[in-house]
Short mmCIF file of C-alpha atoms and ligand atoms in Angstrom, two decimals:
data_model
loop_
_atom_site.label_atom_id
_atom_site.label_comp_id
_atom_site.label_asym_id
_atom_site.label_seq_id
_atom_site.Cartn_x
_atom_site.Cartn_y
_atom_site.Cartn_z
CA MET A 535 5.98 -9.34 -3.34
CA ASN A 536 7.54 -8.03 -6.54
CA ILE A 537 8.99 -4.55 -6.01
CA ILE A 538 8.41 -2.37 -9.09
CA THR A 539 11.44 -0.34 -10.24
CA ILE A 540 10.56 3.07 -11.62
CA LYS A 541 12.92 4.66 -14.13
CA ASN A 542 13.67 8.17 -15.29
CA TYR A 543 12.52 9.19 -18.78
CA ILE A 544 15.36 11.10 -20.42
CA ASN A 545 15.91 11.72 -24.11
CA GLY A 546 13.13 9.34 -25.06
CA THR A 547 14.35 6.33 -23.08
CA LEU A 548 13.76 4.85 -19.66
CA VAL A 549 16.99 5.02 -17.68
CA MET A 550 18.38 4.37 -14.20
CA PRO A 551 19.51 7.34 -12.10
CA THR A 552 23.22 7.96 -12.60
CA SER A 553 23.82 7.48 -8.87
CA GLY A 554 22.23 4.02 -8.99
CA GLN A 555 20.36 4.97 -5.80
CA TYR A 556 16.64 4.48 -5.22
CA LEU A 557 13.96 5.73 -2.82
CA ASP A 558 11.30 3.55 -1.22
CA VAL A 559 7.75 4.11 -2.46
CA TYR A 560 4.97 3.13 -0.05
CA ASN A 561 1.44 1.92 -0.49
CA PRO A 562 -0.36 4.13 2.08
CA ALA A 563 -3.18 1.61 2.49
CA THR A 564 -0.82 -1.13 3.70
CA GLY A 565 2.10 0.93 4.99
CA ALA A 566 4.43 -1.33 2.96
CA VAL A 567 7.08 -0.52 0.37
CA TYR A 568 5.86 -1.69 -3.04
CA ALA A 569 8.13 0.15 -5.48
CA LYS A 570 11.40 2.03 -5.68
CA ALA A 571 11.92 5.31 -7.50
CA PRO A 572 15.16 6.88 -8.74
CA ASP A 573 16.95 9.01 -6.17
CA SER A 574 18.19 11.26 -8.96
CA ASP A 575 20.44 14.30 -8.58
CA ALA A 576 21.72 17.36 -10.44
CA HIS A 577 23.55 15.14 -12.92
CA ASP A 578 20.30 13.53 -14.12
CA VAL A 579 18.69 16.97 -14.34
CA GLN A 580 21.64 18.09 -16.46
CA LEU A 581 21.17 15.15 -18.86
CA ALA A 582 17.43 15.86 -19.07
CA THR A 583 18.04 19.55 -19.73
CA GLU A 584 20.57 18.83 -22.48
CA ALA A 585 18.09 16.44 -24.13
CA ALA A 586 15.36 19.07 -23.91
CA GLN A 587 17.64 21.75 -25.36
CA GLN A 588 18.47 19.49 -28.29
CA ALA A 589 14.83 18.71 -28.96
CA PHE A 590 13.67 22.32 -28.72
CA PRO A 591 14.55 23.68 -32.20
CA VAL A 592 12.50 21.04 -34.00
CA TRP A 593 9.64 20.82 -31.48
CA SER A 594 9.19 24.59 -31.19
CA LYS A 595 9.08 25.04 -34.98
CA MET A 596 6.85 22.03 -35.65
CA SER A 597 3.44 23.03 -37.02
CA ALA A 598 0.67 23.32 -34.43
CA GLU A 599 -1.19 20.58 -36.27
CA LYS A 600 1.65 18.07 -35.96
CA ARG A 601 2.22 18.91 -32.29
CA SER A 602 -1.49 18.61 -31.67
CA LYS A 603 -1.61 15.15 -33.26
CA LEU A 604 1.21 13.89 -31.03
CA LEU A 605 -0.41 15.27 -27.89
CA LEU A 606 -3.74 13.73 -28.87
CA LYS A 607 -1.97 10.38 -29.10
CA ILE A 608 -0.80 10.82 -25.51
CA ALA A 609 -4.38 11.67 -24.46
CA ASP A 610 -5.57 8.53 -26.26
CA GLY A 611 -2.82 6.55 -24.53
CA ILE A 612 -4.06 7.71 -21.13
CA THR A 613 -7.59 6.71 -22.08
CA ALA A 614 -6.43 3.33 -23.40
CA ASN A 615 -4.61 2.68 -20.10
CA PHE A 616 -7.45 4.04 -17.98
CA GLU A 617 -7.89 1.09 -15.58
CA LYS A 618 -4.16 0.50 -15.18
CA LEU A 619 -3.57 4.17 -14.34
CA ALA A 620 -6.54 4.39 -11.95
CA LEU A 621 -5.34 1.33 -10.05
CA ALA A 622 -1.77 2.63 -9.95
CA GLU A 623 -2.92 6.03 -8.65
CA SER A 624 -5.02 4.45 -5.94
CA ILE A 625 -2.21 2.17 -4.75
CA ASP A 626 0.41 4.93 -4.89
CA ASN A 627 -1.61 7.64 -3.17
CA GLY A 628 -4.11 5.80 -0.95
CA LYS A 629 -7.11 7.42 -2.64
CA PRO A 630 -10.25 5.38 -3.35
CA LEU A 631 -10.03 3.64 -6.71
CA SER A 632 -13.48 5.06 -7.45
CA LEU A 633 -12.07 8.60 -7.11
CA ALA A 634 -9.09 7.85 -9.35
CA ARG A 635 -11.58 6.51 -11.92
CA THR A 636 -13.97 9.46 -11.76
CA VAL A 637 -11.58 12.37 -11.13
CA ASP A 638 -7.83 11.80 -11.51
CA ILE A 639 -7.49 9.77 -14.68
CA PRO A 640 -10.34 11.25 -16.75
CA ARG A 641 -9.00 14.70 -15.90
CA SER A 642 -5.42 13.73 -16.85
CA ALA A 643 -6.66 12.68 -20.30
CA SER A 644 -8.75 15.87 -20.54
CA ASN A 645 -5.69 18.01 -19.82
CA PHE A 646 -3.99 16.59 -22.90
CA TYR A 647 -7.14 16.68 -25.08
CA PHE A 648 -7.81 20.25 -24.01
CA TYR A 649 -4.35 21.68 -24.78
CA ALA A 650 -3.79 19.49 -27.85
CA THR A 651 -6.86 21.09 -29.42
CA ALA A 652 -6.28 24.58 -27.93
CA VAL A 653 -2.97 24.93 -29.75
CA MET A 654 -4.84 24.69 -33.05
CA HIS A 655 -6.73 27.87 -32.13
CA HIS A 656 -3.94 29.79 -30.50
CA ALA A 657 -3.45 33.27 -31.98
CA SER A 658 -1.79 36.44 -30.84
CA GLU A 659 -2.82 40.08 -30.94
CA SER A 660 -2.14 42.94 -33.32
CA HIS A 661 -2.57 46.67 -32.65
CA PHE A 662 -3.20 49.23 -35.36
CA MET A 663 -1.87 52.80 -34.92
CA GLU A 664 -3.20 55.95 -36.59
CA GLU A 665 0.40 56.98 -37.34
CA GLY A 666 0.45 54.35 -40.05
CA ALA A 667 1.94 51.49 -38.13
CA ILE A 668 0.96 48.05 -37.00
CA ASN A 669 2.15 46.21 -33.92
CA TYR A 670 1.91 42.49 -33.85
CA THR A 671 2.70 40.35 -30.84
CA LEU A 672 4.62 37.21 -31.46
CA ARG A 673 4.02 34.60 -28.76
CA ARG A 674 6.78 32.06 -29.12
CA PRO A 675 7.74 29.08 -26.97
CA ILE A 676 10.39 29.98 -24.42
CA GLY A 677 12.69 26.97 -24.31
CA VAL A 678 13.15 24.35 -21.59
CA VAL A 679 10.61 24.66 -18.79
CA GLY A 680 10.62 23.01 -15.36
CA CYS A 681 7.40 21.49 -14.00
CA ILE A 682 7.28 20.37 -10.37
CA SER A 683 4.14 18.79 -8.91
CA PRO A 684 2.77 17.46 -5.58
CA TRP A 685 1.38 14.11 -4.38
CA ASN A 686 -2.30 14.81 -3.83
CA LEU A 687 -3.57 14.57 -7.43
CA PRO A 688 -0.43 13.07 -8.95
CA LEU A 689 -1.14 12.55 -12.66
CA TYR A 690 -3.91 15.16 -12.76
CA LEU A 691 -1.64 18.03 -11.66
CA PHE A 692 1.44 16.73 -13.47
CA THR A 693 -0.39 16.75 -16.82
CA TRP A 694 -2.05 20.09 -16.03
CA LYS A 695 1.41 21.65 -16.36
CA ILE A 696 3.06 19.42 -18.95
CA ALA A 697 0.25 19.50 -21.53
CA PRO A 698 0.14 23.32 -21.99
CA ALA A 699 3.93 23.62 -21.78
CA LEU A 700 4.34 21.10 -24.62
CA ALA A 701 1.39 22.39 -26.64
CA ALA A 702 2.89 25.88 -26.57
CA GLY A 703 6.08 24.43 -28.11
CA ASN A 704 8.39 24.17 -25.10
CA CYS A 705 10.41 21.16 -24.05
CA VAL A 706 9.99 20.02 -20.46
CA VAL A 707 12.01 18.73 -17.54
CA ALA A 708 9.41 17.51 -15.06
CA LYS A 709 9.54 16.15 -11.53
CA PRO A 710 6.58 14.41 -9.92
CA SER A 711 6.38 14.07 -6.14
CA GLU A 712 8.77 11.43 -4.80
CA ILE A 713 5.85 10.23 -2.63
CA THR A 714 3.66 9.35 -5.65
CA PRO A 715 5.87 8.74 -8.71
CA MET A 716 4.06 5.77 -10.30
CA THR A 717 1.63 7.33 -12.78
CA ALA A 718 4.30 9.78 -14.03
CA TYR A 719 6.38 6.70 -14.81
CA LEU A 720 3.45 5.09 -16.64
CA LEU A 721 3.00 8.37 -18.53
CA SER A 722 6.57 8.13 -19.80
CA GLU A 723 5.74 4.70 -21.25
CA ILE A 724 2.64 6.20 -22.89
CA CYS A 725 4.76 9.02 -24.41
CA ILE A 726 7.21 6.51 -25.89
CA GLU A 727 4.32 4.52 -27.32
CA ALA A 728 2.78 7.72 -28.75
CA GLY A 729 6.01 8.52 -30.60
CA LEU A 730 6.81 11.76 -28.78
CA PRO A 731 10.24 12.81 -30.12
CA PRO A 732 13.13 12.13 -27.69
CA GLY A 733 13.93 14.96 -25.29
CA VAL A 734 10.63 16.83 -25.72
CA LEU A 735 9.44 15.60 -22.32
CA ASN A 736 11.88 14.38 -19.67
CA ILE A 737 10.76 13.05 -16.29
CA VAL A 738 13.34 13.01 -13.51
CA HIS A 739 12.29 11.30 -10.28
CA GLY A 740 13.68 12.11 -6.86
CA LEU A 741 13.68 14.35 -3.84
CA GLY A 742 12.61 17.99 -3.89
CA GLY A 743 15.80 19.19 -2.26
CA LYS A 744 17.91 17.46 -4.93
CA VAL A 745 16.02 17.17 -8.21
CA GLY A 746 13.55 20.02 -7.63
CA GLN A 747 16.33 22.28 -6.42
CA ALA A 748 18.53 21.42 -9.43
CA ILE A 749 15.66 22.22 -11.83
CA THR A 750 14.96 25.52 -10.07
CA GLU A 751 18.62 26.53 -10.12
CA HIS A 752 19.46 25.37 -13.64
CA PRO A 753 20.63 28.30 -15.79
CA SER A 754 19.11 26.78 -18.95
CA ILE A 755 15.61 26.41 -17.43
CA PRO A 756 14.16 29.93 -17.46
CA VAL A 757 10.57 28.97 -16.53
CA ILE A 758 9.34 27.13 -13.44
CA SER A 759 5.78 25.96 -12.95
CA PHE A 760 5.34 24.68 -9.41
CA THR A 761 2.42 23.28 -7.42
CA GLY A 762 2.92 22.39 -3.78
CA GLY A 763 3.15 23.84 -0.30
CA THR A 764 3.47 27.56 0.42
CA SER A 765 6.80 27.26 2.24
CA THR A 766 8.31 25.23 -0.65
CA GLY A 767 6.95 27.88 -3.02
CA ALA A 768 8.65 30.61 -0.99
CA HIS A 769 11.92 28.70 -1.15
CA ILE A 770 11.61 28.19 -4.93
CA ALA A 771 10.80 31.88 -5.41
CA SER A 772 13.87 32.89 -3.39
CA THR A 773 16.05 30.67 -5.63
CA ALA A 774 14.45 31.57 -8.95
CA ALA A 775 13.69 35.28 -8.52
CA PRO A 776 17.34 36.52 -8.48
CA LYS A 777 17.83 34.55 -11.70
CA PHE A 778 14.79 36.40 -13.16
CA LYS A 779 12.99 33.19 -14.04
CA LYS A 780 9.35 33.22 -15.02
CA LEU A 781 7.43 31.63 -12.13
CA SER A 782 3.99 30.14 -11.69
CA LEU A 783 3.27 29.10 -8.10
CA GLU A 784 0.15 27.18 -7.07
CA LEU A 785 0.34 26.86 -3.31
CA GLY A 786 -1.58 25.94 -0.18
CA GLY A 787 -5.08 26.85 0.91
CA LYS A 788 -7.43 27.06 3.88
CA ASN A 789 -10.67 27.37 2.02
CA PRO A 790 -13.92 28.62 3.53
CA ALA A 791 -17.36 27.17 2.80
CA ILE A 792 -19.97 29.81 3.66
CA ILE A 793 -23.51 28.57 4.19
CA PHE A 794 -26.49 30.89 4.42
CA ALA A 795 -29.82 29.80 5.88
CA ASP A 796 -31.59 30.32 2.54
CA CYS A 797 -29.44 27.77 0.66
CA ASN A 798 -30.70 24.70 -1.17
CA TYR A 799 -30.17 22.54 1.90
CA GLU A 800 -30.02 19.02 0.52
CA THR A 801 -27.61 19.86 -2.30
CA MET A 802 -25.46 21.90 0.08
CA LEU A 803 -25.28 19.12 2.67
CA LYS A 804 -24.17 16.45 0.19
CA THR A 805 -21.71 18.77 -1.56
CA VAL A 806 -20.14 20.11 1.63
CA ALA A 807 -19.56 16.54 2.84
CA ARG A 808 -17.76 15.92 -0.45
CA SER A 809 -15.83 19.21 -0.42
CA SER A 810 -14.66 18.42 3.11
CA PHE A 811 -13.53 14.81 2.75
CA SER A 812 -12.93 14.04 -0.91
CA ASN A 813 -9.47 12.47 -1.32
CA GLN A 814 -9.27 12.41 2.51
CA GLY A 815 -9.39 16.23 2.50
CA GLN A 816 -6.16 16.27 0.50
CA ILE A 817 -7.34 18.45 -2.36
CA CYS A 818 -6.04 22.02 -2.33
CA LEU A 819 -9.64 23.09 -3.05
CA CYS A 820 -11.28 21.23 -0.14
CA GLY A 821 -13.23 23.48 2.23
CA SER A 822 -11.85 23.10 5.74
CA ARG A 823 -13.52 26.05 7.48
CA ILE A 824 -17.28 25.80 7.38
CA PHE A 825 -19.18 28.94 8.39
CA VAL A 826 -22.92 28.49 8.94
CA GLU A 827 -25.49 31.26 9.39
CA ARG A 828 -26.71 31.02 12.98
CA PRO A 829 -30.41 30.17 12.36
CA LEU A 830 -29.25 27.06 10.43
CA TYR A 831 -26.29 26.15 12.64
CA GLU A 832 -27.79 23.52 14.99
CA GLN A 833 -29.71 21.76 12.22
CA PHE A 834 -26.63 21.78 9.98
CA LYS A 835 -24.43 20.46 12.77
CA ALA A 836 -26.72 17.48 13.45
CA ASP A 837 -27.31 16.64 9.78
CA PHE A 838 -23.69 17.16 8.74
CA VAL A 839 -22.37 14.90 11.49
CA ALA A 840 -24.96 12.27 10.49
CA GLU A 841 -23.86 12.61 6.85
CA VAL A 842 -20.18 12.28 7.78
CA ASN A 843 -20.94 9.24 9.92
CA LYS A 844 -22.30 7.52 6.80
CA LEU A 845 -18.86 7.77 5.12
CA THR A 846 -16.87 4.54 5.02
CA VAL A 847 -13.12 4.64 5.55
CA GLY A 848 -11.37 1.57 4.25
CA ASP A 849 -9.36 -0.28 1.63
CA PRO A 850 -9.11 2.16 -1.31
CA LEU A 851 -9.61 -0.73 -3.73
CA ASN A 852 -12.96 -1.58 -2.16
CA GLU A 853 -15.86 0.01 -4.06
CA ALA A 854 -17.63 0.75 -0.77
CA SER A 855 -14.85 2.98 0.59
CA ASN A 856 -15.55 6.71 0.50
CA LEU A 857 -12.22 7.59 2.09
CA GLY A 858 -8.92 5.76 1.67
CA ALA A 859 -5.61 6.28 3.45
CA VAL A 860 -3.74 9.56 3.91
CA VAL A 861 -0.61 9.70 1.81
CA SER A 862 2.20 8.94 4.26
CA GLU A 863 3.01 8.13 7.84
CA ALA A 864 4.50 11.62 8.30
CA HIS A 865 1.29 13.15 6.97
CA LEU A 866 -0.81 10.93 9.25
CA LYS A 867 1.17 12.24 12.24
CA LYS A 868 0.74 15.83 11.06
CA VAL A 869 -3.04 15.44 10.70
CA LEU A 870 -3.36 13.77 14.13
CA SER A 871 -1.22 16.50 15.71
CA TYR A 872 -3.62 19.14 14.40
CA ILE A 873 -6.55 17.26 15.95
CA GLU A 874 -4.68 17.37 19.29
CA LEU A 875 -3.98 21.07 18.77
CA ALA A 876 -7.67 21.68 18.09
CA LYS A 877 -8.52 20.10 21.45
CA GLU A 878 -5.91 22.25 23.20
CA GLU A 879 -7.40 25.30 21.53
CA GLY A 880 -10.81 24.49 23.02
CA GLY A 881 -12.33 22.59 20.10
CA MET A 882 -14.87 19.85 20.61
CA ILE A 883 -14.66 16.79 18.37
CA LEU A 884 -18.21 16.14 17.10
CA THR A 885 -17.22 13.04 15.17
CA GLY A 886 -13.97 11.27 14.21
CA GLY A 887 -10.69 12.48 15.67
CA LYS A 888 -8.76 9.22 15.61
CA ARG A 889 -6.61 6.94 13.52
CA ILE A 890 -8.49 3.92 12.20
CA GLN A 891 -7.19 0.39 12.05
CA VAL A 892 -8.71 -1.26 8.99
CA GLU A 893 -9.05 -5.05 9.14
CA GLY A 894 -7.12 -7.38 6.82
CA ILE A 895 -4.32 -6.38 4.44
CA CYS A 896 -4.80 -2.71 5.31
CA LYS A 897 -4.22 -3.20 9.05
CA ASN A 898 -0.96 -1.18 8.96
CA GLY A 899 -2.32 1.51 6.63
CA TRP A 900 -2.51 5.23 7.40
CA PHE A 901 -6.24 5.84 7.88
CA VAL A 902 -7.89 8.71 9.74
CA GLN A 903 -11.57 9.15 10.61
CA PRO A 904 -13.32 12.08 8.93
CA THR A 905 -13.29 14.63 11.72
CA VAL A 906 -15.64 17.51 12.49
CA ILE A 907 -14.70 20.04 15.17
CA GLU A 908 -16.70 22.91 16.68
CA GLY A 909 -16.13 25.62 19.22
CA LEU A 910 -12.93 27.06 17.80
CA PRO A 911 -12.36 30.77 17.27
CA PHE A 912 -11.82 31.79 13.64
CA ASP A 913 -8.29 33.02 14.34
CA CYS A 914 -6.83 30.03 16.23
CA ARG A 915 -4.05 27.99 14.59
CA THR A 916 -6.38 25.11 13.69
CA ASN A 917 -8.49 27.56 11.70
CA GLN A 918 -5.56 29.42 10.16
CA GLU A 919 -3.02 26.75 9.18
CA GLU A 920 -3.37 24.25 6.35
CA ILE A 921 -3.98 20.72 7.70
CA PHE A 922 -4.62 19.08 4.30
CA GLY A 923 -6.43 16.11 5.80
CA PRO A 924 -9.94 14.90 6.68
CA VAL A 925 -10.48 17.57 9.33
CA VAL A 926 -12.99 20.43 9.21
CA SER A 927 -14.10 23.04 11.70
CA ILE A 928 -17.66 24.41 11.83
CA MET A 929 -18.51 27.87 13.14
CA PRO A 930 -21.67 30.01 13.31
CA PHE A 931 -21.94 33.58 12.03
CA ASP A 932 -24.55 36.33 12.07
CA THR A 933 -23.80 38.81 9.28
CA GLU A 934 -22.18 38.98 5.85
CA GLU A 935 -19.56 41.43 7.14
CA GLU A 936 -18.63 39.13 9.99
CA VAL A 937 -18.27 36.02 7.84
CA LEU A 938 -16.24 37.92 5.24
CA ARG A 939 -13.84 38.98 7.98
CA TYR A 940 -13.50 35.34 9.13
CA ALA A 941 -13.18 33.99 5.59
CA ASN A 942 -10.53 36.52 4.59
CA SER A 943 -8.55 36.23 7.84
CA THR A 944 -5.97 33.61 6.73
CA GLN A 945 -2.74 34.04 4.77
CA TYR A 946 -4.32 31.91 2.03
CA GLY A 947 -6.71 32.83 -0.78
CA LEU A 948 -7.17 29.84 -3.04
CA ALA A 949 -10.85 28.88 -3.26
CA SER A 950 -14.16 29.45 -1.51
CA SER A 951 -17.70 28.18 -1.82
CA LEU A 952 -20.87 30.12 -1.10
CA TRP A 953 -24.27 28.60 -0.45
CA THR A 954 -27.25 30.91 -0.87
CA GLU A 955 -30.29 31.30 -3.12
CA ASN A 956 -29.99 35.10 -2.86
CA LEU A 957 -28.45 36.19 -6.13
CA SER A 958 -27.48 39.69 -5.01
CA ARG A 959 -25.80 38.39 -1.89
CA ALA A 960 -23.90 35.74 -3.86
CA ASN A 961 -22.50 38.38 -6.22
CA ARG A 962 -21.77 40.81 -3.39
CA MET A 963 -19.85 38.15 -1.49
CA ALA A 964 -18.03 36.92 -4.61
CA GLU A 965 -16.76 40.46 -5.14
CA GLU A 966 -15.47 40.83 -1.58
CA ILE A 967 -14.01 37.42 -0.88
CA LYS A 968 -10.24 37.20 -1.32
CA THR A 969 -9.87 33.92 -3.21
CA GLY A 970 -8.85 33.20 -6.80
CA ILE A 971 -11.79 30.84 -7.26
CA VAL A 972 -15.33 31.31 -5.93
CA TRP A 973 -17.94 28.59 -6.29
CA VAL A 974 -21.57 29.54 -5.79
CA ASN A 975 -23.88 26.62 -4.96
CA CYS A 976 -21.35 24.08 -6.20
CA TRP A 977 -17.82 22.84 -5.59
CA MET A 978 -15.00 21.74 -7.86
CA LEU A 979 -17.06 22.30 -10.97
CA ARG A 980 -14.14 22.89 -13.34
CA ASP A 981 -14.11 24.40 -16.80
CA LEU A 982 -10.55 24.11 -18.10
CA ARG A 983 -10.84 27.43 -19.95
CA THR A 984 -11.11 29.43 -16.72
CA PRO A 985 -8.19 30.99 -14.79
CA PHE A 986 -7.10 28.68 -11.99
CA GLY A 987 -5.02 29.80 -9.01
CA GLY A 988 -4.92 31.64 -5.75
CA MET A 989 -4.47 35.06 -4.21
CA LYS A 990 -2.24 36.04 -1.26
CA ASN A 991 0.04 33.19 -0.12
CA SER A 992 -1.89 30.66 -2.21
CA GLY A 993 0.12 31.52 -5.26
CA VAL A 994 1.36 33.72 -8.03
CA GLY A 995 -0.11 33.58 -11.52
CA ARG A 996 -2.91 31.51 -12.99
CA GLU A 997 -3.08 28.21 -14.85
CA GLY A 998 -5.80 27.07 -17.24
CA GLY A 999 -7.08 28.12 -20.66
CA TRP A 1000 -5.17 30.90 -22.41
CA GLU A 1001 -3.56 31.89 -19.09
CA ALA A 1002 -1.32 28.83 -19.38
CA PHE A 1003 -0.48 29.64 -23.00
CA ARG A 1004 0.46 33.16 -21.97
CA PHE A 1005 2.67 31.80 -19.20
CA PHE A 1006 4.43 29.25 -21.40
CA THR A 1007 5.16 31.70 -24.25
CA GLU A 1008 7.32 34.80 -24.54
CA PRO A 1009 5.51 37.79 -26.01
CA LYS A 1010 7.49 39.93 -28.40
CA ASN A 1011 5.99 43.08 -29.90
CA VAL A 1012 7.02 43.96 -33.43
CA CYS A 1013 6.15 47.53 -34.48
CA VAL A 1014 6.14 48.09 -38.26
CA LYS A 1015 5.74 51.61 -39.62
CA TYR A 1016 4.44 51.69 -43.16
CA GLY A 1017 3.19 55.31 -43.43
CA THR A 1018 5.36 58.25 -44.40
P1 LIG B 1448 5.61 20.09 -1.29
O1 LIG B 1448 5.76 21.56 -1.40
O2 LIG B 1448 6.22 19.39 -0.15
O3 LIG B 1448 6.16 19.35 -2.60
C1 LIG B 1448 5.69 19.67 -3.89
C2 LIG B 1448 6.77 19.31 -4.90
O4 LIG B 1448 7.89 20.16 -4.69
C3 LIG B 1448 7.29 17.89 -4.76
O5 LIG B 1448 7.55 17.36 -6.04
C4 LIG B 1448 8.57 18.08 -3.99
O6 LIG B 1448 9.52 17.07 -4.20
C5 LIG B 1448 9.07 19.39 -4.57
N1 LIG B 1448 10.04 20.13 -3.74
C6 LIG B 1448 10.24 20.04 -2.40
N2 LIG B 1448 11.27 20.84 -2.04
C7 LIG B 1448 11.72 21.44 -3.16
C8 LIG B 1448 12.76 22.36 -3.43
N3 LIG B 1448 13.57 22.82 -2.47
N4 LIG B 1448 12.94 22.79 -4.70
C9 LIG B 1448 12.13 22.35 -5.69
N5 LIG B 1448 11.15 21.44 -5.49
C10 LIG B 1448 10.94 21.00 -4.24
O7 LIG B 1448 4.04 19.84 -1.35
P2 LIG B 1448 3.28 18.46 -1.18
O8 LIG B 1448 3.31 18.07 0.27
O9 LIG B 1448 3.75 17.49 -2.21
O10 LIG B 1448 1.79 18.88 -1.59
C11 LIG B 1448 0.86 19.40 -0.72
C12 LIG B 1448 0.76 20.90 -0.87
O11 LIG B 1448 0.45 21.24 -2.21
C13 LIG B 1448 -0.36 21.50 -0.05
O12 LIG B 1448 0.10 22.68 0.57
C14 LIG B 1448 -1.43 21.83 -1.07
O13 LIG B 1448 -2.31 22.87 -0.71
C15 LIG B 1448 -0.59 22.21 -2.23
N6 LIG B 1448 -1.36 22.11 -3.48
C16 LIG B 1448 -1.73 23.26 -4.11
C17 LIG B 1448 -2.47 23.20 -5.27
C18 LIG B 1448 -2.89 24.44 -6.02
O14 LIG B 1448 -3.32 24.32 -7.15
N7 LIG B 1448 -2.78 25.61 -5.44
C19 LIG B 1448 -2.84 21.95 -5.79
C20 LIG B 1448 -2.45 20.81 -5.10
C21 LIG B 1448 -1.70 20.89 -3.94
#
């Protein structure tokens, strides 16, 4: 098999890492190495930062219209390479090709379309004073910003940071996850094709502890936008905070789905199956703790298990597969260890619970059955810690107060979903639940204008809409007195 060699994108060209060293990149569905990615270090980050610094004066002063046109070309480039990118994402991550086609790649293009057009409407505030003065707030690009992203939605989350950072007039040094570097590499080819000026976007591949750390520490990168695990976020904050860097942290979750007996049952059942196992449960927004009002519990349990048993786990490239492989062997072991822990904690496996051996070319792939567990207390480790795999726990509850206590009991506060036809209850619960995102009678319905992010240990700050523009610009108030 031909091993693909990924390159860094620095100063407008595709280059080898200065060390000449590479990391293995695996296809999770086969367990085999299929590509190698640069094992870059602080030296490559330095080159990328210098290129970004050089590009900044022109890029930051370019008219919004010209910047917008260039970013639209990148969006068009993603759309033009739709099938190639979807296939690459599926092979790199293990996710079903159908999911890459319907979620990851359309959304990556949308991120660029959205911010390329937003910049044309971006305006800042002014404040009149009776004393005969006017304040106006300048919102100017900051400089070189660092964007670090995870493996679960590789191009989707990478572009979710890069597009607003560039639209706001910054230059970027970005690092995709070393586990899923392929579509970021293909994006660099698209940027070259689109005519993005050299140095405006630089993509440095490599390990978190080397490349990510060098970006976080770099004195000429005053802004860090990070999405990943909570403990990595804590480490990044401890490095960046004493340097007074601006930080956006999108971190882990342990999201509750709360189901009341009066819900629209059929819609709920289908959606909760999706919110539990989409992308093998590896979406930060997946609901992994399912609380069901007691009168509905037994019926839900039977129907949900039947629904989950209809899901097919298999070759991600096969149209019939609902679930593909989990992202790595290490992650497979982590997920399986949590299933063992659940058993030790008194949980009963209602369905799933095991690794799957898929026939044919995927026989060595990292597949796990969608797993439903019951009988666990709300405060046990299985129900408190992020598993980030196809594993959910179902629990009954009796009152709103009780389920709120369960839902709010974890260190996380990213997203929640509520299922009820009672409007007052939905609003009451939405007010009390401690998550940055609340879905009522739906899941992962995303409007890019809305604030996106978590409370508590799920993050600091919000992405999306004008929130991202505020983050990626420096406000400066100018007070002009014109009266006597
Ligand atoms: P991770 O924290 O291991 O890695 C994320 C990125 O950080 C990678 O690019 C990695 O190389 C880099 N990194 C690692 N160590 C670093 C360091 N010392 N300095 C700088 N960068 C470093 O996370 P992951 O395993 O790739 O992703 C899964 C996690 O991401 C889950 O916890 C999930 O909930 C979270 N996530 C959150 C959101 C959100 O929007 N809140 C979205 C997707 C994923």
